[in-house]
Short mmCIF file of C-alpha atoms and ligand atoms in Angstrom, two decimals:
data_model
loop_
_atom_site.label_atom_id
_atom_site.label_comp_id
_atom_site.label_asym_id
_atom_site.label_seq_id
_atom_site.Cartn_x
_atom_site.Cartn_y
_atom_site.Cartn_z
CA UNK L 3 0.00 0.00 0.00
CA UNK L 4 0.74 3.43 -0.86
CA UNK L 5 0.67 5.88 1.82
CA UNK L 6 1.85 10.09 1.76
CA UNK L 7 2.92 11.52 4.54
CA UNK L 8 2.45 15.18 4.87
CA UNK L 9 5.72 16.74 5.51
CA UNK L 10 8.23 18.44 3.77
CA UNK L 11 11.22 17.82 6.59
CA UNK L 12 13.85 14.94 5.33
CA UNK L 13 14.67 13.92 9.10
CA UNK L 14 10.79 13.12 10.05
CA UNK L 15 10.27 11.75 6.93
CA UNK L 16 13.29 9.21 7.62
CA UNK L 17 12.43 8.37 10.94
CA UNK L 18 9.16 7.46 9.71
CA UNK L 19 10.31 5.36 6.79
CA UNK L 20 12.69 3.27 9.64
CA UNK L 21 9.25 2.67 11.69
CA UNK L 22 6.19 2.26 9.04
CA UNK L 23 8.04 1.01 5.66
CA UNK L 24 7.68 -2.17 6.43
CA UNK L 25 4.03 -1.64 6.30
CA UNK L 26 3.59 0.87 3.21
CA UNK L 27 5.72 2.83 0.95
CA UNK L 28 5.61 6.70 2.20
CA UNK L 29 5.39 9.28 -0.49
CA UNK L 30 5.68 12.83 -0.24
CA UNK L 31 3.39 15.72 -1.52
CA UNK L 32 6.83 16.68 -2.99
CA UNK L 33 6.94 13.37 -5.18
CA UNK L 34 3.24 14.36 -6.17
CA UNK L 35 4.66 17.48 -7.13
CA UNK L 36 1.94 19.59 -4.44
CA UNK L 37 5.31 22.26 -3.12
CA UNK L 38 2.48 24.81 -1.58
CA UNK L 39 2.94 25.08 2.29
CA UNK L 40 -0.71 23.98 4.06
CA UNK L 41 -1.30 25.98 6.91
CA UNK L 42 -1.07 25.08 10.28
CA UNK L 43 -2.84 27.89 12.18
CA UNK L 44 -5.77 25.88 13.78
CA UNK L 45 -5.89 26.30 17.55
CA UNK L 46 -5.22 22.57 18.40
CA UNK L 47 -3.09 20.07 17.54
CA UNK L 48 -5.57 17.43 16.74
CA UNK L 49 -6.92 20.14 14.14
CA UNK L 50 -3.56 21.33 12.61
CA UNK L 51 -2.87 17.35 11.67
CA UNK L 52 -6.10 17.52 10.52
CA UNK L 53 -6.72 19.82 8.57
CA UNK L 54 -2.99 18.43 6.75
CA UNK L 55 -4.16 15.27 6.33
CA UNK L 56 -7.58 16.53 4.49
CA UNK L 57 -6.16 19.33 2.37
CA UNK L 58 -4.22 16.46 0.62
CA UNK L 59 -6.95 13.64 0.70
CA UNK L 60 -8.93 15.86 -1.25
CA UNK L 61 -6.66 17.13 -3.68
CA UNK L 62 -4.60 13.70 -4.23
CA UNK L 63 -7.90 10.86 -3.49
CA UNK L 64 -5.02 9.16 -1.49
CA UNK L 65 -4.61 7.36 1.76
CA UNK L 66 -2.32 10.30 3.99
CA UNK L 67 -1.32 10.88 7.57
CA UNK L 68 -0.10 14.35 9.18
CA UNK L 69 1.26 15.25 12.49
CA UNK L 70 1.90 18.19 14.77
CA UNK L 71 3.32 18.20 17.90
CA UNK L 72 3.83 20.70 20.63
CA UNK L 73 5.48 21.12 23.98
CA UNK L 74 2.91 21.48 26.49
CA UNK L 75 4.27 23.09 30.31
CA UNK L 76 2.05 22.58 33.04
CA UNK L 77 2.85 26.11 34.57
CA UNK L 78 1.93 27.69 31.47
CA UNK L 79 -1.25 25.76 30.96
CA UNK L 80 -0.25 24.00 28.04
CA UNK L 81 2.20 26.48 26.41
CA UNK L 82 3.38 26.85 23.81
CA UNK L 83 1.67 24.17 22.96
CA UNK L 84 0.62 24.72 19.36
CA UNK L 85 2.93 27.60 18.99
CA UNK L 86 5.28 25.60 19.99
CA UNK L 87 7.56 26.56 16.32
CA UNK L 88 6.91 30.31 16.44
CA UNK L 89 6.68 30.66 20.25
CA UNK L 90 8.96 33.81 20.28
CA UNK L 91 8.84 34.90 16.86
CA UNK L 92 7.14 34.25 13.33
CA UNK L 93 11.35 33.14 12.62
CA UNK L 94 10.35 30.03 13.76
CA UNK L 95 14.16 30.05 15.58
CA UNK L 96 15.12 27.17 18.15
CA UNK L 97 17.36 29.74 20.51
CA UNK L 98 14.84 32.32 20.70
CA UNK L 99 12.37 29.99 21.62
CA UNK L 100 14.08 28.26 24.77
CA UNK L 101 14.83 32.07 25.48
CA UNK L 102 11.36 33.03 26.25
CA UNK L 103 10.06 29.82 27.86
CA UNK L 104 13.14 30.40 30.45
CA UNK L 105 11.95 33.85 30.58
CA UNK L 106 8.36 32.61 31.22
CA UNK L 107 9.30 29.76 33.81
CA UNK L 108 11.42 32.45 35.44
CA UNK L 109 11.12 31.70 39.39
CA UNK L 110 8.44 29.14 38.75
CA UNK L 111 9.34 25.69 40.61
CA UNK L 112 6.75 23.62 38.94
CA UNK L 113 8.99 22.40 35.43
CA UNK L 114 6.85 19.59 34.48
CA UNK L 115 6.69 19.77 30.57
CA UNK L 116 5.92 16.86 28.02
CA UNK L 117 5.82 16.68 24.11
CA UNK L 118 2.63 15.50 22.37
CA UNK L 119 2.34 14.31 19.00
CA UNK L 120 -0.72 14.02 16.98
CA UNK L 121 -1.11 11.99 13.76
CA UNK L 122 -4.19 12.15 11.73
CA UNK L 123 -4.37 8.90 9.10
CA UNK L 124 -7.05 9.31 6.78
CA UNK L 125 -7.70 5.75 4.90
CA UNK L 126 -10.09 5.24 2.47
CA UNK L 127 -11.58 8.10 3.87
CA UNK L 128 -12.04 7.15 7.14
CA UNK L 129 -9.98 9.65 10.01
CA UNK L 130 -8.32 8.12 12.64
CA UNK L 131 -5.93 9.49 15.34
CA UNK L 132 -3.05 8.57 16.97
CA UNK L 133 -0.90 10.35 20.05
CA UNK L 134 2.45 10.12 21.74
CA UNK L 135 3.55 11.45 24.56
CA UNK L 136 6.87 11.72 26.45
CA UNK L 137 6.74 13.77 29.84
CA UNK L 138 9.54 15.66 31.59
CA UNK L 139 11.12 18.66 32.98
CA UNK L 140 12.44 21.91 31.52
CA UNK L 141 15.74 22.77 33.03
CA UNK L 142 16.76 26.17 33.84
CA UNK L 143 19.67 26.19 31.41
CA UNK L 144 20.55 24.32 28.00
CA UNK L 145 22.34 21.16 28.01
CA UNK L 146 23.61 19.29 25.01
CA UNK L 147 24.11 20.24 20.96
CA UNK L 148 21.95 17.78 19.48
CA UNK L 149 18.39 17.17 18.57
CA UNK L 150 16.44 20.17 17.11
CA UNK L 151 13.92 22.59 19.14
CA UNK L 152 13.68 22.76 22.40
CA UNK L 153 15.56 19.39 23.02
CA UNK L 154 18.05 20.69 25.12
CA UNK L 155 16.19 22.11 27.64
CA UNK L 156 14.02 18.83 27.78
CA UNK L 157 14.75 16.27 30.41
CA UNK L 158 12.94 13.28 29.98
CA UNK L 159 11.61 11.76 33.27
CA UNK L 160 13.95 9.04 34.64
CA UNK L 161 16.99 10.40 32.10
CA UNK L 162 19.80 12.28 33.36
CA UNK L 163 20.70 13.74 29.52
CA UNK L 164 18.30 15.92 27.69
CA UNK L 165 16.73 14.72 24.22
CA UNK L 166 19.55 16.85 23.14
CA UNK L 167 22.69 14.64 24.82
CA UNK L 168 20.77 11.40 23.90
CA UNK L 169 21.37 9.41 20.46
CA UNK L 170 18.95 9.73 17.39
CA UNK L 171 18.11 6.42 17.87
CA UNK L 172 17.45 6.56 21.51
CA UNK L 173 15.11 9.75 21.27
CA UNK L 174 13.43 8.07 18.47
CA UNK L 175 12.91 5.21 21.14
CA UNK L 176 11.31 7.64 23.74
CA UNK L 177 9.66 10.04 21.71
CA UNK L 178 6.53 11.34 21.41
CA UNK L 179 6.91 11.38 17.46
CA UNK L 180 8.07 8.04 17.64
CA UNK L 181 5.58 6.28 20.01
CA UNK L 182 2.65 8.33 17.60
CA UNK L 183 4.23 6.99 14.56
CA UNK L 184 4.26 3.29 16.39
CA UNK L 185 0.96 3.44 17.19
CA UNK L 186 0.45 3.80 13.53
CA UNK L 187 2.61 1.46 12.20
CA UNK L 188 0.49 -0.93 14.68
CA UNK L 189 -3.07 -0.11 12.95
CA UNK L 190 -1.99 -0.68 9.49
CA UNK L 191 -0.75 -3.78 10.04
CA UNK L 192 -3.54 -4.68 12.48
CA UNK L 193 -5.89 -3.75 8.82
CA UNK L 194 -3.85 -6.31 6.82
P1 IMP H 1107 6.20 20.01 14.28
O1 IMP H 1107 4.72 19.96 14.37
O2 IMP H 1107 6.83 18.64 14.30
O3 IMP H 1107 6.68 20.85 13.14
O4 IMP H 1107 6.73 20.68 15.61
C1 IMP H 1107 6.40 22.01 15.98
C2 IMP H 1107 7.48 22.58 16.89
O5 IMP H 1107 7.52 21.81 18.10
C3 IMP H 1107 8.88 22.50 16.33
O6 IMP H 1107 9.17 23.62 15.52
C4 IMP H 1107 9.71 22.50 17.60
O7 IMP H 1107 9.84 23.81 18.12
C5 IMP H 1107 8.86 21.70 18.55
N1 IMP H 1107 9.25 20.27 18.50
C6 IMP H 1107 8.60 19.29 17.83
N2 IMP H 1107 9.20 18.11 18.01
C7 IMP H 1107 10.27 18.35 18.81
C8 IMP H 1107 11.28 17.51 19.34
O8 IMP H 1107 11.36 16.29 19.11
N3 IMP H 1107 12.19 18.13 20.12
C9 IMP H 1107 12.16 19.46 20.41
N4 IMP H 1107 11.25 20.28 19.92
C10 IMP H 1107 10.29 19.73 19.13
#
């Protein structure tokens, strides 16, 4: 089975391909030559993913999955949450991002964070959703050079290294991304 996935980003399309191919063959809205960028300005998660995964159902007729993700902090009731990528800025940038959520957390005790991922499959036109989480702390300064985002001010609970000290294939062990995109893998081969 054919499948697209609705993303642009080589590194999320990879990681994907290492947990779903044996399942289906992932395409890309690039390889159907759709370039435009679908916007992801709903006010939830769940919708963003969505809304992805419709846009290209109807303009393709073809089985697709989208995700978002956001990192949700209890203090600041669930910010930034789906503004998680332009938090500080429409720049979308990583560093001035962890800036302001140490600037928000300033003097605040409570530093219980996690990550949530949504995926929206849409299969022979039937919607059905799919969420990882991975639950933490944010610590009060960065730690580690790898990852992307906010991964090195994310400690995941019972780690002593932030998603940013940790290897690719461990965060992809731990992740919210990856336990979302297990889940899927799980459903299409529970449909075969
Ligand atoms: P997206 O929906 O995967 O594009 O994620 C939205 C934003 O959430 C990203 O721009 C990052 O700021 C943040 N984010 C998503 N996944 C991760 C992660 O694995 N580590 C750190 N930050 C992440």
């Amino acid at each position: 089975m054919e499948i697209i996935f609705a993303t642009s980003n080589r590194h999320k399309l990879s990681e994907a391909k290492g947990i779903i191919e044996t399942e289906v063959l992932l395409i890309t809205p690039a390889d159907l030559g759709i370039t435009e960028s679908i916007p992801e300005d709903a006010p939830t998660l769940e919708e963003n993913a969505l809304f992805k995964a419709r846009y290209l159902w109807e303009k393709t007729g073809r089985n697709v999955f989208a995700d978002d993700t956001g990192l949700e902090v209890e203090a600041l009731n669930g910010a930034p949450g789906v503004m998680s990528a332009r938090y500080a800025s429409e720049e979308c940038d990583a560093g001035k991002n962890m800036q302001k959520l140490l600037k928000e957390l300033k003097g605040i005790s409570n530093r219980k964070a996690r990550f949530r991922t949504v995926v929206a499959l849409i299969l022979n036109g039937e919607t059905h959703l799919f969420e990882g989480i991975v639950k933490g702390t944010i610590l009060e300064d960065l730690s580690g050079t790898g990852g992307f985002g906010y991964d090195p001010l994310f400690l995941p609970d019972g780690y002593t290294k932030t998603l940013a000290e940790i290897s690719y294939e461990e965060k992809n062990l731990i992740s919210h991304r990856g336990i979302a995109m297990r889940k899927l893998s799980e459903f299409l081969k529970s449909i075969k």
